[in-house]
Amino acid sequence: MILSLSLAFASPVSDALAARDGVDCMSLGDSSAALRDELLGLTDPAILPSSVPMRAASCLAERFGTDSVVQDAIVAWSTDSERQGLAMAALMRVDLLGEPGAVRVIQAALSSPLPRVATKAREMVPGSIHPAVRGLAAP
Amino acid sequence: MMRYVLATTGLSLLACTGTTSDAENCGGDVQVETMSLQSDRQGIVSIPLSLDSDDAVFQVVVENSGDGYVSTDGLVNPDGESILDWEDWYESHDSLTDAFYADASATTLNWPVRESDPGLSEGEWTLYASTLSDDFYYEGRRDVDVTILRRSCTGSAMKLKATIAYAGDLENDRDVVSATEAAVARWTSIYASHGIELSTEFISSDIKASLPSPSTGNAAYGTLYDEVGEGVLLVVGEDVDGASDVYGVAGGIPGPQVATEHSVVAVSWLVHAGANASFSDSEIDLYGETMAHEIGHFLGLYHPVEIGWNYWDALSDTDDCSSAKSCESALATNLMFPYPVCGNVGCTSQFDLSNAQVGVLGLNIGVR
């Protein structure tokens, strides 16, 4: 039996995010508050398959990284054990958050009690395009 | 001259080292032959294939020694008949092999692809390839390295050797190792249900956990494959291509089973573990299905239908559906469907393969 898609998981955006071999975030449509909010909704950890919330987080960083609403969400994920994978996905695109946003998110992640998040933040610091982020490297 | 115009071919043998050796057995042998060639003035390489009467399958891997791209143009049998021509497939909505597409520094043709394709016969065959510049113009006088693998058995008892390599220090991450071993068991079970006996080995590697894309290629993959030597190589990392939104990537359809920059399948543990970076049972199942799916690409399988619903594989027994609804209805349980089909309580298991899909796997040089 083929399970039907839930209402919360039946949009073209969510379908695109489910592809097994990857998706181009730019293919999801024009940048708009509506797309941002839809992507934020798709970061719900309960949504299956697991690629949907992960790709939503990644596309949020890529498409809306300088938006304070998105940065607030990433900071919150970095200390939430149920959303630490989202934080890691966003951290991989931290340079797209703009320098002030990147510094804010990296600082939050570096001080996270979640080892995977803190480790990912430490990995991202040395190679950042932003001098202020590279300046956060431990001496 | 652009890729779209096929130039006159010409013989271009520069040197043939003739290093034939026996590899893993299959009741018969896999013969390995290497040669160095150069494309002619028009950018065409003519590759001589001397086949024995008992040869059933070959795989030819052509690598560009420098910058630029290389692609497969066609195959001619000893009677001078064209068996395969890229122009018949390049703009087709049915996909047979990536070998025609000049998007990498190596091109891999495994022939026959399908059980319905013309078989091999004893004699002198010729495979034509092209060398192209970075902007996809034919470029002559380019050096290429060619490896020819041939095997004589027909795969009645299909076996595949798979090596699973942990990148970074993931072999020390107990959660990732436990989930990966369970996922490999799922992959093994899927292949066994289609008559393919998978033998697996786990190793560690020096590759960083943030994996390069095998599609783009990376020298570290060639080095690692050289150490492994044969079969398929699956690398487990944290992410692929710095994206953290890709389950896995295969180094080609089919991928090369000699040491090149593209000779691996890369998978991300993190994307499978999902938002909480911790594996549930259903996520482990999906992880294993991704391994089976991506290795399926590496062995020559396309998605039965691509998202967009207007490109299909070249197999006769996979539905040529034309909408998301009809395709999910017909193919949601197929291992090679382009995405997992999920609902409120879980995802549909994807393990089915059609007879023609199993036929493609059985004809791959690595399945023996």
mmCIF file of N, CA, C and O in Angstrom, chain B residues 224-303:
data_model
loop_
_atom_site.group_PDB
_atom_site.id
_atom_site.type_symbol
_atom_site.label_atom_id
_atom_site.label_comp_id
_atom_site.label_asym_id
_atom_site.label_seq_id
_atom_site.Cartn_x
_atom_site.Cartn_y
_atom_site.Cartn_z
ATOM 1 N N LEU B 224 41.839 6.075 -2.711
ATOM 2 C CA LEU B 224 41.156 5.098 -1.855
ATOM 3 C C LEU B 224 40.728 3.879 -2.667
ATOM 4 O O LEU B 224 40.877 2.740 -2.213
ATOM 5 N N TYR B 225 40.210 4.109 -3.873
ATOM 6 C CA TYR B 225 39.785 2.963 -4.693
ATOM 7 C C TYR B 225 40.987 2.093 -5.055
ATOM 8 O O TYR B 225 40.881 0.868 -5.106
ATOM 9 N N ASP B 226 42.107 2.738 -5.288
ATOM 10 C CA ASP B 226 43.322 1.999 -5.608
ATOM 11 C C ASP B 226 43.685 1.047 -4.466
ATOM 12 O O ASP B 226 44.142 -0.077 -4.695
ATOM 13 N N GLU B 227 43.458 1.486 -3.230
ATOM 14 C CA GLU B 227 43.751 0.639 -2.079
ATOM 15 C C GLU B 227 42.772 -0.534 -2.000
ATOM 16 O O GLU B 227 43.144 -1.643 -1.614
ATOM 17 N N VAL B 228 41.523 -0.258 -2.364
ATOM 18 C CA VAL B 228 40.491 -1.301 -2.289
ATOM 19 C C VAL B 228 40.632 -2.271 -3.449
ATOM 20 O O VAL B 228 40.522 -3.488 -3.292
ATOM 21 N N GLY B 229 40.816 -1.743 -4.638
ATOM 22 C CA GLY B 229 41.195 -2.565 -5.777
ATOM 23 C C GLY B 229 40.101 -3.067 -6.679
ATOM 24 O O GLY B 229 40.322 -3.250 -7.865
ATOM 25 N N GLU B 230 38.909 -3.327 -6.159
ATOM 26 C CA GLU B 230 37.858 -3.893 -7.011
ATOM 27 C C GLU B 230 36.500 -3.722 -6.338
ATOM 28 O O GLU B 230 36.419 -3.356 -5.168
ATOM 29 N N GLY B 231 35.460 -4.018 -7.099
ATOM 30 C CA GLY B 231 34.106 -3.934 -6.559
ATOM 31 C C GLY B 231 33.631 -2.496 -6.443
ATOM 32 O O GLY B 231 34.107 -1.604 -7.141
ATOM 33 N N VAL B 232 32.666 -2.306 -5.553
ATOM 34 C CA VAL B 232 32.127 -0.964 -5.347
ATOM 35 C C VAL B 232 32.586 -0.430 -4.003
ATOM 36 O O VAL B 232 32.757 -1.182 -3.041
ATOM 37 N N LEU B 233 32.780 0.870 -3.964
ATOM 38 C CA LEU B 233 33.306 1.532 -2.769
ATOM 39 C C LEU B 233 32.321 2.609 -2.339
ATOM 40 O O LEU B 233 32.034 3.538 -3.104
ATOM 41 N N LEU B 234 31.792 2.458 -1.142
ATOM 42 C CA LEU B 234 30.829 3.412 -0.596
ATOM 43 C C LEU B 234 31.480 4.157 0.561
ATOM 44 O O LEU B 234 31.980 3.526 1.495
ATOM 45 N N VAL B 235 31.511 5.473 0.479
ATOM 46 C CA VAL B 235 32.157 6.285 1.514
ATOM 47 C C VAL B 235 31.079 6.956 2.357
ATOM 48 O O VAL B 235 30.177 7.606 1.822
ATOM 49 N N VAL B 236 31.178 6.772 3.663
ATOM 50 C CA VAL B 236 30.226 7.368 4.603
ATOM 51 C C VAL B 236 30.849 8.624 5.194
ATOM 52 O O VAL B 236 31.923 8.575 5.791
ATOM 53 N N GLY B 237 30.172 9.751 5.006
ATOM 54 C CA GLY B 237 30.641 11.008 5.564
ATOM 55 C C GLY B 237 29.518 11.742 6.254
ATOM 56 O O GLY B 237 28.383 11.239 6.354
ATOM 57 N N GLU B 238 29.839 12.948 6.721
ATOM 58 C CA GLU B 238 28.795 13.732 7.382
ATOM 59 C C GLU B 238 27.895 14.417 6.368
ATOM 60 O O GLU B 238 26.692 14.531 6.562
ATOM 61 N N ASP B 239 28.512 14.908 5.298
ATOM 62 C CA ASP B 239 27.738 15.547 4.246
ATOM 63 C C ASP B 239 28.448 15.306 2.932
ATOM 64 O O ASP B 239 29.601 14.891 2.900
ATOM 65 N N VAL B 240 27.744 15.582 1.842
ATOM 66 C CA VAL B 240 28.331 15.451 0.515
ATOM 67 C C VAL B 240 28.344 16.822 -0.136
ATOM 68 O O VAL B 240 27.306 17.489 -0.213
ATOM 69 N N ASP B 241 29.515 17.246 -0.544
ATOM 70 C CA ASP B 241 29.682 18.509 -1.256
ATOM 71 C C ASP B 241 29.325 19.722 -0.392
ATOM 72 O O ASP B 241 28.872 20.743 -0.899
ATOM 73 N N GLY B 242 29.521 19.596 0.909
ATOM 74 C CA GLY B 242 29.284 20.714 1.816
ATOM 75 C C GLY B 242 27.837 21.130 1.932
ATOM 76 O O GLY B 242 27.526 22.194 2.473
ATOM 77 N N ALA B 243 26.944 20.306 1.456
ATOM 78 C CA ALA B 243 25.551 20.722 1.375
ATOM 79 C C ALA B 243 24.725 20.296 2.575
ATOM 80 O O ALA B 243 23.836 21.009 2.999
ATOM 81 N N SER B 244 24.987 19.146 3.095
ATOM 82 C CA SER B 244 24.185 18.582 4.173
ATOM 83 C C SER B 244 22.715 18.515 3.828
ATOM 84 O O SER B 244 21.859 18.630 4.701
ATOM 85 N N ASP B 245 22.404 18.391 2.560
ATOM 86 C CA ASP B 245 21.010 18.191 2.192
ATOM 87 C C ASP B 245 20.885 17.118 1.101
ATOM 88 O O ASP B 245 19.873 17.032 0.439
ATOM 89 N N VAL B 246 21.928 16.324 0.951
ATOM 90 C CA VAL B 246 21.935 15.279 -0.076
ATOM 91 C C VAL B 246 22.143 13.928 0.612
ATOM 92 O O VAL B 246 23.094 13.749 1.360
ATOM 93 N N TYR B 247 21.253 12.998 0.371
ATOM 94 C CA TYR B 247 21.411 11.661 0.951
ATOM 95 C C TYR B 247 22.683 10.983 0.436
ATOM 96 O O TYR B 247 23.428 10.371 1.191
ATOM 97 N N GLY B 248 22.856 11.030 -0.894
ATOM 98 C CA GLY B 248 24.012 10.347 -1.466
ATOM 99 C C GLY B 248 24.216 10.726 -2.915
ATOM 100 O O GLY B 248 23.312 11.237 -3.575
ATOM 101 N N VAL B 249 25.429 10.462 -3.400
ATOM 102 C CA VAL B 249 25.787 10.774 -4.786
ATOM 103 C C VAL B 249 26.650 9.630 -5.329
ATOM 104 O O VAL B 249 27.590 9.188 -4.667
ATOM 105 N N ALA B 250 26.309 9.174 -6.523
ATOM 106 C CA ALA B 250 27.111 8.145 -7.187
ATOM 107 C C ALA B 250 28.068 8.804 -8.168
ATOM 108 O O ALA B 250 27.756 9.838 -8.763
ATOM 109 N N GLY B 251 29.227 8.172 -8.345
ATOM 110 C CA GLY B 251 30.253 8.736 -9.226
ATOM 111 C C GLY B 251 29.991 8.539 -10.695
ATOM 112 O O GLY B 251 30.844 8.867 -11.521
ATOM 113 N N GLY B 252 28.830 8.044 -11.057
ATOM 114 C CA GLY B 252 28.481 7.892 -12.465
ATOM 115 C C GLY B 252 27.407 6.845 -12.632
ATOM 116 O O GLY B 252 27.125 6.061 -11.719
ATOM 117 N N ILE B 253 26.783 6.839 -13.804
ATOM 118 C CA ILE B 253 25.796 5.829 -14.172
ATOM 119 C C ILE B 253 26.238 5.236 -15.504
ATOM 120 O O ILE B 253 25.884 5.762 -16.543
ATOM 121 N N PRO B 254 27.052 4.197 -15.498
ATOM 122 C CA PRO B 254 27.613 3.531 -14.327
ATOM 123 C C PRO B 254 28.849 4.268 -13.837
ATOM 124 O O PRO B 254 29.374 5.140 -14.527
ATOM 125 N N GLY B 255 29.312 3.897 -12.661
ATOM 126 C CA GLY B 255 30.562 4.439 -12.158
ATOM 127 C C GLY B 255 31.731 3.559 -12.576
ATOM 128 O O GLY B 255 31.554 2.376 -12.868
ATOM 129 N N PRO B 256 32.923 4.144 -12.622
ATOM 130 C CA PRO B 256 34.104 3.383 -13.034
ATOM 131 C C PRO B 256 34.599 2.447 -11.934
ATOM 132 O O PRO B 256 34.731 2.860 -10.785
ATOM 133 N N GLN B 257 34.877 1.192 -12.309
ATOM 134 C CA GLN B 257 35.412 0.242 -11.333
ATOM 135 C C GLN B 257 36.905 0.048 -11.535
ATOM 136 O O GLN B 257 37.432 -1.072 -11.523
ATOM 137 N N VAL B 258 37.559 1.184 -11.760
ATOM 138 C CA VAL B 258 39.005 1.319 -11.674
ATOM 139 C C VAL B 258 39.243 2.613 -10.911
ATOM 140 O O VAL B 258 38.314 3.400 -10.706
ATOM 141 N N ALA B 259 40.472 2.847 -10.498
ATOM 142 C CA ALA B 259 40.752 4.011 -9.653
ATOM 143 C C ALA B 259 40.699 5.306 -10.465
ATOM 144 O O ALA B 259 41.575 5.563 -11.293
ATOM 145 N N THR B 260 39.647 6.086 -10.246
ATOM 146 C CA THR B 260 39.541 7.423 -10.828
ATOM 147 C C THR B 260 38.997 8.364 -9.745
ATOM 148 O O THR B 260 38.632 7.924 -8.651
ATOM 149 N N GLU B 261 38.870 9.627 -10.096
ATOM 150 C CA GLU B 261 38.325 10.612 -9.149
ATOM 151 C C GLU B 261 36.838 10.384 -8.868
ATOM 152 O O GLU B 261 36.262 11.010 -7.988
ATOM 153 N N HIS B 262 36.222 9.510 -9.640
ATOM 154 C CA HIS B 262 34.774 9.321 -9.561
ATOM 155 C C HIS B 262 34.358 7.925 -9.092
ATOM 156 O O HIS B 262 33.177 7.574 -9.178
ATOM 157 N N SER B 263 35.293 7.140 -8.592
ATOM 158 C CA SER B 263 35.053 5.705 -8.417
ATOM 159 C C SER B 263 34.378 5.328 -7.103
ATOM 160 O O SER B 263 34.615 4.229 -6.581
ATOM 161 N N VAL B 264 33.541 6.191 -6.577
ATOM 162 C CA VAL B 264 32.882 5.889 -5.306
ATOM 163 C C VAL B 264 31.420 6.338 -5.336
ATOM 164 O O VAL B 264 30.995 7.086 -6.199
ATOM 165 N N VAL B 265 30.710 5.841 -4.339
ATOM 166 C CA VAL B 265 29.419 6.407 -3.952
ATOM 167 C C VAL B 265 29.629 7.065 -2.598
ATOM 168 O O VAL B 265 30.253 6.478 -1.716
ATOM 169 N N ALA B 266 29.148 8.291 -2.460
ATOM 170 C CA ALA B 266 29.270 9.005 -1.184
ATOM 171 C C ALA B 266 27.882 9.144 -0.561
ATOM 172 O O ALA B 266 26.922 9.480 -1.259
ATOM 173 N N VAL B 267 27.783 8.861 0.728
ATOM 174 C CA VAL B 267 26.507 9.032 1.429
ATOM 175 C C VAL B 267 26.723 9.845 2.706
ATOM 176 O O VAL B 267 27.790 9.798 3.313
ATOM 177 N N SER B 268 25.675 10.569 3.068
ATOM 178 C CA SER B 268 25.706 11.389 4.279
ATOM 179 C C SER B 268 24.941 10.688 5.393
ATOM 180 O O SER B 268 23.762 10.362 5.234
ATOM 181 N N TRP B 269 25.611 10.472 6.525
ATOM 182 C CA TRP B 269 24.856 9.901 7.655
ATOM 183 C C TRP B 269 23.910 10.945 8.241
ATOM 184 O O TRP B 269 22.815 10.629 8.700
ATOM 185 N N LEU B 270 24.330 12.222 8.203
ATOM 186 C CA LEU B 270 23.588 13.263 8.901
ATOM 187 C C LEU B 270 22.211 13.497 8.286
ATOM 188 O O LEU B 270 21.224 13.650 9.018
ATOM 189 N N VAL B 271 22.142 13.520 6.967
ATOM 190 C CA VAL B 271 20.846 13.785 6.344
ATOM 191 C C VAL B 271 19.869 12.662 6.678
ATOM 192 O O VAL B 271 18.675 12.902 6.890
ATOM 193 N N HIS B 272 20.384 11.435 6.762
ATOM 194 C CA HIS B 272 19.505 10.327 7.129
ATOM 195 C C HIS B 272 19.066 10.410 8.590
ATOM 196 O O HIS B 272 17.932 10.087 8.919
ATOM 197 N N ALA B 273 19.975 10.834 9.447
ATOM 198 C CA ALA B 273 19.631 10.938 10.869
ATOM 199 C C ALA B 273 18.629 12.057 11.106
ATOM 200 O O ALA B 273 17.861 12.017 12.077
ATOM 201 N N GLY B 274 18.651 13.058 10.254
ATOM 202 C CA GLY B 274 17.592 14.058 10.272
ATOM 203 C C GLY B 274 17.757 15.151 11.299
ATOM 204 O O GLY B 274 18.854 15.393 11.821
ATOM 205 N N ALA B 275 16.642 15.797 11.599
ATOM 206 C CA ALA B 275 16.645 17.027 12.379
ATOM 207 C C ALA B 275 17.295 16.860 13.744
ATOM 208 O O ALA B 275 17.927 17.788 14.253
ATOM 209 N N ASN B 276 17.150 15.690 14.348
ATOM 210 C CA ASN B 276 17.725 15.520 15.695
ATOM 211 C C ASN B 276 19.104 14.851 15.650
ATOM 212 O O ASN B 276 19.677 14.550 16.685
ATOM 213 N N ALA B 277 19.616 14.587 14.453
ATOM 214 C CA ALA B 277 20.945 13.968 14.285
ATOM 215 C C ALA B 277 21.055 12.635 15.010
ATOM 216 O O ALA B 277 22.129 12.226 15.447
ATOM 217 N N SER B 278 19.929 11.951 15.129
ATOM 218 C CA SER B 278 19.904 10.661 15.810
ATOM 219 C C SER B 278 19.015 9.718 14.995
ATOM 220 O O SER B 278 17.944 10.107 14.544
ATOM 221 N N PHE B 279 19.464 8.486 14.831
ATOM 222 C CA PHE B 279 18.768 7.563 13.929
ATOM 223 C C PHE B 279 17.587 6.871 14.608
ATOM 224 O O PHE B 279 17.734 6.257 15.672
ATOM 225 N N SER B 280 16.431 6.921 13.948
ATOM 226 C CA SER B 280 15.316 6.049 14.309
ATOM 227 C C SER B 280 15.410 4.796 13.436
ATOM 228 O O SER B 280 16.183 4.746 12.471
ATOM 229 N N ASP B 281 14.607 3.785 13.751
ATOM 230 C CA ASP B 281 14.623 2.566 12.945
ATOM 231 C C ASP B 281 14.244 2.857 11.493
ATOM 232 O O ASP B 281 14.840 2.302 10.559
ATOM 233 N N SER B 282 13.245 3.713 11.305
ATOM 234 C CA SER B 282 12.818 3.996 9.929
ATOM 235 C C SER B 282 13.890 4.777 9.176
ATOM 236 O O SER B 282 14.051 4.611 7.963
ATOM 237 N N GLU B 283 14.638 5.614 9.879
ATOM 238 C CA GLU B 283 15.725 6.348 9.220
ATOM 239 C C GLU B 283 16.875 5.406 8.846
ATOM 240 O O GLU B 283 17.545 5.608 7.823
ATOM 241 N N ILE B 284 17.100 4.385 9.660
ATOM 242 C CA ILE B 284 18.116 3.383 9.296
ATOM 243 C C ILE B 284 17.680 2.620 8.046
ATOM 244 O O ILE B 284 18.485 2.356 7.149
ATOM 245 N N ASP B 285 16.384 2.282 7.981
ATOM 246 C CA ASP B 285 15.887 1.614 6.772
ATOM 247 C C ASP B 285 16.111 2.492 5.543
ATOM 248 O O ASP B 285 16.542 2.018 4.490
ATOM 249 N N LEU B 286 15.801 3.766 5.682
ATOM 250 C CA LEU B 286 15.982 4.697 4.562
ATOM 251 C C LEU B 286 17.463 4.816 4.191
ATOM 252 O O LEU B 286 17.817 4.877 3.002
ATOM 253 N N TYR B 287 18.312 4.838 5.191
ATOM 254 C CA TYR B 287 19.771 4.891 4.994
ATOM 255 C C TYR B 287 20.214 3.686 4.155
ATOM 256 O O TYR B 287 20.963 3.817 3.176
ATOM 257 N N GLY B 288 19.739 2.504 4.508
ATOM 258 C CA GLY B 288 20.089 1.301 3.760
ATOM 259 C C GLY B 288 19.535 1.329 2.345
ATOM 260 O O GLY B 288 20.191 0.883 1.390
ATOM 261 N N GLU B 289 18.325 1.850 2.186
ATOM 262 C CA GLU B 289 17.751 1.951 0.844
ATOM 263 C C GLU B 289 18.530 2.955 -0.002
ATOM 264 O O GLU B 289 18.683 2.771 -1.210
ATOM 265 N N THR B 290 19.027 4.002 0.624
ATOM 266 C CA THR B 290 19.868 4.949 -0.126
ATOM 267 C C THR B 290 21.150 4.269 -0.604
ATOM 268 O O THR B 290 21.582 4.464 -1.743
ATOM 269 N N MET B 291 21.766 3.471 0.265
ATOM 270 C CA MET B 291 22.970 2.743 -0.163
ATOM 271 C C MET B 291 22.651 1.873 -1.384
ATOM 272 O O MET B 291 23.380 1.884 -2.384
ATOM 273 N N ALA B 292 21.564 1.115 -1.283
ATOM 274 C CA ALA B 292 21.184 0.235 -2.393
ATOM 275 C C ALA B 292 20.843 1.043 -3.643
ATOM 276 O O ALA B 292 21.166 0.647 -4.766
ATOM 277 N N HIS B 293 20.200 2.183 -3.451
ATOM 278 C CA HIS B 293 19.806 3.056 -4.569
ATOM 279 C C HIS B 293 21.035 3.656 -5.256
ATOM 280 O O HIS B 293 21.170 3.593 -6.480
ATOM 281 N N GLU B 294 21.922 4.229 -4.469
ATOM 282 C CA GLU B 294 23.094 4.894 -5.066
ATOM 283 C C GLU B 294 24.045 3.882 -5.706
ATOM 284 O O GLU B 294 24.615 4.150 -6.768
ATOM 285 N N ILE B 295 24.218 2.726 -5.077
ATOM 286 C CA ILE B 295 25.030 1.686 -5.724
ATOM 287 C C ILE B 295 24.308 1.199 -6.983
ATOM 288 O O ILE B 295 24.956 0.846 -7.981
ATOM 289 N N GLY B 296 22.984 1.198 -6.961
ATOM 290 C CA GLY B 296 22.235 0.882 -8.181
ATOM 291 C C GLY B 296 22.605 1.827 -9.311
ATOM 292 O O GLY B 296 22.822 1.400 -10.451
ATOM 293 N N HIS B 297 22.693 3.130 -9.015
ATOM 294 C CA HIS B 297 23.177 4.084 -10.029
ATOM 295 C C HIS B 297 24.587 3.693 -10.491
ATOM 296 O O HIS B 297 24.885 3.661 -11.678
ATOM 297 N N PHE B 298 25.443 3.414 -9.519
ATOM 298 C CA PHE B 298 26.853 3.123 -9.836
ATOM 299 C C PHE B 298 26.976 1.893 -10.737
ATOM 300 O O PHE B 298 27.897 1.787 -11.538
ATOM 301 N N LEU B 299 26.009 0.988 -10.593
ATOM 302 C CA LEU B 299 26.025 -0.240 -11.400
ATOM 303 C C LEU B 299 25.254 -0.061 -12.715
ATOM 304 O O LEU B 299 25.161 -1.002 -13.501
ATOM 305 N N GLY B 300 24.678 1.116 -12.935
ATOM 306 C CA GLY B 300 24.091 1.381 -14.245
ATOM 307 C C GLY B 300 22.614 1.706 -14.282
ATOM 308 O O GLY B 300 22.069 1.934 -15.374
ATOM 309 N N LEU B 301 21.943 1.731 -13.143
ATOM 310 C CA LEU B 301 20.500 1.984 -13.137
ATOM 311 C C LEU B 301 20.178 3.470 -13.035
ATOM 312 O O LEU B 301 20.760 4.184 -12.216
ATOM 313 N N TYR B 302 19.239 3.906 -13.845
ATOM 314 C CA TYR B 302 18.672 5.249 -13.718
ATOM 315 C C TYR B 302 17.412 5.180 -12.865
ATOM 316 O O TYR B 302 16.876 4.101 -12.598
ATOM 317 N N HIS B 303 16.929 6.353 -12.466
ATOM 318 C CA HIS B 303 15.565 6.404 -11.929
ATOM 319 C C HIS B 303 14.622 5.919 -13.029
ATOM 320 O O HIS B 303 14.816 6.274 -14.206
#
